[in-house]
Amino acid sequence: MSKHNCQDAVAQVYFYLDDEIGWFKKARIKRHLKKCPPCEGAFGFESHLKAMVRERLREEPQPEVMDRLRAYLKDNGSDFGR
Ligand SMILES: [Zn+2]
């Protein structure tokens, strides 16, 4: 797993959750999540966050949400955000 894939997967999570990307990208992200526990954890974390954000703001994710996600990944041993 490379940093690149992690960044890509995380960057696409919002679109994934919003069903804004095609099946090919979804499959790619899913494949990455399967072999990358930090990202998989972040994905669940992100789903939760996203639901909260959507409820409260009903608009685009805020930058601090991404910061929290980065912090989470860092705590879980990912190279994301370096
Ligand atoms: Zn990853």
mmCIF file of C-alpha atoms and ligand atoms in Angstrom:
data_model
loop_
_atom_site.group_PDB
_atom_site.id
_atom_site.type_symbol
_atom_site.label_atom_id
_atom_site.label_comp_id
_atom_site.label_asym_id
_atom_site.label_seq_id
_atom_site.Cartn_x
_atom_site.Cartn_y
_atom_site.Cartn_z
ATOM 1 C CA MET A 1 0.000 0.000 0.000
ATOM 2 C CA SER A 2 1.351 3.390 -0.870
ATOM 3 C CA LYS A 3 0.770 6.815 0.556
ATOM 4 C CA HIS A 4 -0.684 7.717 -2.762
ATOM 5 C CA ASN A 5 -3.430 5.141 -2.566
ATOM 6 C CA CYS A 6 -4.274 6.217 0.943
ATOM 7 C CA GLN A 7 -4.579 9.857 -0.024
ATOM 8 C CA ASP A 8 -6.620 8.903 -3.018
ATOM 9 C CA ALA A 9 -8.945 6.683 -1.023
ATOM 10 C CA VAL A 10 -9.449 9.233 1.717
ATOM 11 C CA ALA A 11 -9.931 12.062 -0.739
ATOM 12 C CA GLN A 12 -12.684 10.095 -2.453
ATOM 13 C CA VAL A 13 -14.501 9.054 0.689
ATOM 14 C CA TYR A 14 -16.878 11.988 0.597
ATOM 15 C CA PHE A 15 -17.783 11.307 -2.997
ATOM 16 C CA TYR A 16 -18.092 7.640 -2.234
ATOM 17 C CA LEU A 17 -20.525 8.325 0.570
ATOM 18 C CA ASP A 18 -22.446 10.710 -1.628
ATOM 19 C CA ASP A 19 -22.601 8.275 -4.506
ATOM 20 C CA GLU A 20 -20.967 10.835 -6.732
ATOM 21 C CA ILE A 21 -18.356 8.561 -8.247
ATOM 22 C CA GLY A 22 -18.584 5.700 -10.670
ATOM 23 C CA TRP A 23 -18.445 2.022 -9.871
ATOM 24 C CA PHE A 24 -14.868 1.738 -11.056
ATOM 25 C CA LYS A 25 -13.570 4.228 -8.517
ATOM 26 C CA LYS A 26 -15.743 2.719 -5.831
ATOM 27 C CA ALA A 27 -14.277 -0.684 -6.516
ATOM 28 C CA ARG A 28 -10.795 0.786 -6.313
ATOM 29 C CA ILE A 29 -11.494 2.416 -2.985
ATOM 30 C CA LYS A 30 -13.115 -0.716 -1.611
ATOM 31 C CA ARG A 31 -10.106 -2.763 -2.650
ATOM 32 C CA HIS A 32 -7.805 -0.318 -0.925
ATOM 33 C CA LEU A 33 -9.880 -0.276 2.261
ATOM 34 C CA LYS A 34 -9.766 -4.052 2.434
ATOM 35 C CA LYS A 35 -5.991 -4.188 2.568
ATOM 36 C CA CYS A 36 -5.440 -0.983 4.480
ATOM 37 C CA PRO A 37 -6.839 -1.091 8.036
ATOM 38 C CA PRO A 38 -6.036 2.582 8.813
ATOM 39 C CA CYS A 39 -8.100 3.674 5.848
ATOM 40 C CA GLU A 40 -10.834 1.184 6.589
ATOM 41 C CA GLY A 41 -11.082 2.528 10.113
ATOM 42 C CA ALA A 42 -11.078 6.047 8.761
ATOM 43 C CA PHE A 43 -13.820 5.152 6.358
ATOM 44 C CA GLY A 44 -16.132 4.048 9.142
ATOM 45 C CA PHE A 45 -15.080 7.057 11.151
ATOM 46 C CA GLU A 46 -15.745 9.234 8.158
ATOM 47 C CA SER A 47 -19.178 7.756 7.551
ATOM 48 C CA HIS A 48 -20.042 8.676 11.081
ATOM 49 C CA LEU A 49 -18.614 12.161 10.744
ATOM 50 C CA LYS A 50 -20.308 12.666 7.451
ATOM 51 C CA ALA A 51 -23.676 11.819 8.915
ATOM 52 C CA MET A 52 -23.069 14.314 11.688
ATOM 53 C CA VAL A 53 -21.881 16.980 9.306
ATOM 54 C CA ARG A 54 -24.777 16.399 6.969
ATOM 55 C CA GLU A 55 -27.223 16.651 9.802
ATOM 56 C CA ARG A 56 -25.771 19.856 11.128
ATOM 57 C CA LEU A 57 -24.718 21.675 8.001
ATOM 58 C CA ARG A 58 -26.304 19.995 5.022
ATOM 59 C CA GLU A 59 -23.462 21.145 2.817
ATOM 60 C CA GLU A 60 -19.850 20.458 1.911
ATOM 61 C CA PRO A 61 -17.496 18.964 4.491
ATOM 62 C CA GLN A 62 -15.537 21.498 6.474
ATOM 63 C CA PRO A 63 -11.724 21.664 6.437
ATOM 64 C CA GLU A 64 -11.563 20.804 10.115
ATOM 65 C CA VAL A 65 -13.265 17.536 9.365
ATOM 66 C CA MET A 66 -10.376 16.646 7.086
ATOM 67 C CA ASP A 67 -7.955 17.741 9.801
ATOM 68 C CA ARG A 68 -9.618 15.399 12.243
ATOM 69 C CA LEU A 69 -9.454 12.636 9.716
ATOM 70 C CA ARG A 70 -5.750 13.263 9.181
ATOM 71 C CA ALA A 71 -5.160 13.195 12.920
ATOM 72 C CA TYR A 72 -7.079 9.955 13.160
ATOM 73 C CA LEU A 73 -5.050 8.342 10.417
ATOM 74 C CA LYS A 74 -1.821 9.545 11.997
ATOM 75 C CA ASP A 75 -2.812 7.961 15.305
ATOM 76 C CA ASN A 76 -3.514 4.764 13.450
ATOM 77 C CA GLY A 77 -0.174 4.543 11.728
ATOM 78 C CA SER A 78 -0.995 5.868 8.306
ATOM 79 C CA ASP A 79 1.361 8.097 6.365
ATOM 80 C CA PHE A 80 -1.492 10.220 5.145
ATOM 81 C CA GLY A 81 -0.907 13.935 5.438
ATOM 82 C CA ARG A 82 2.862 13.787 5.690
HETATM 83 ZN ZN ZN B 1 -4.817 3.421 3.038
#
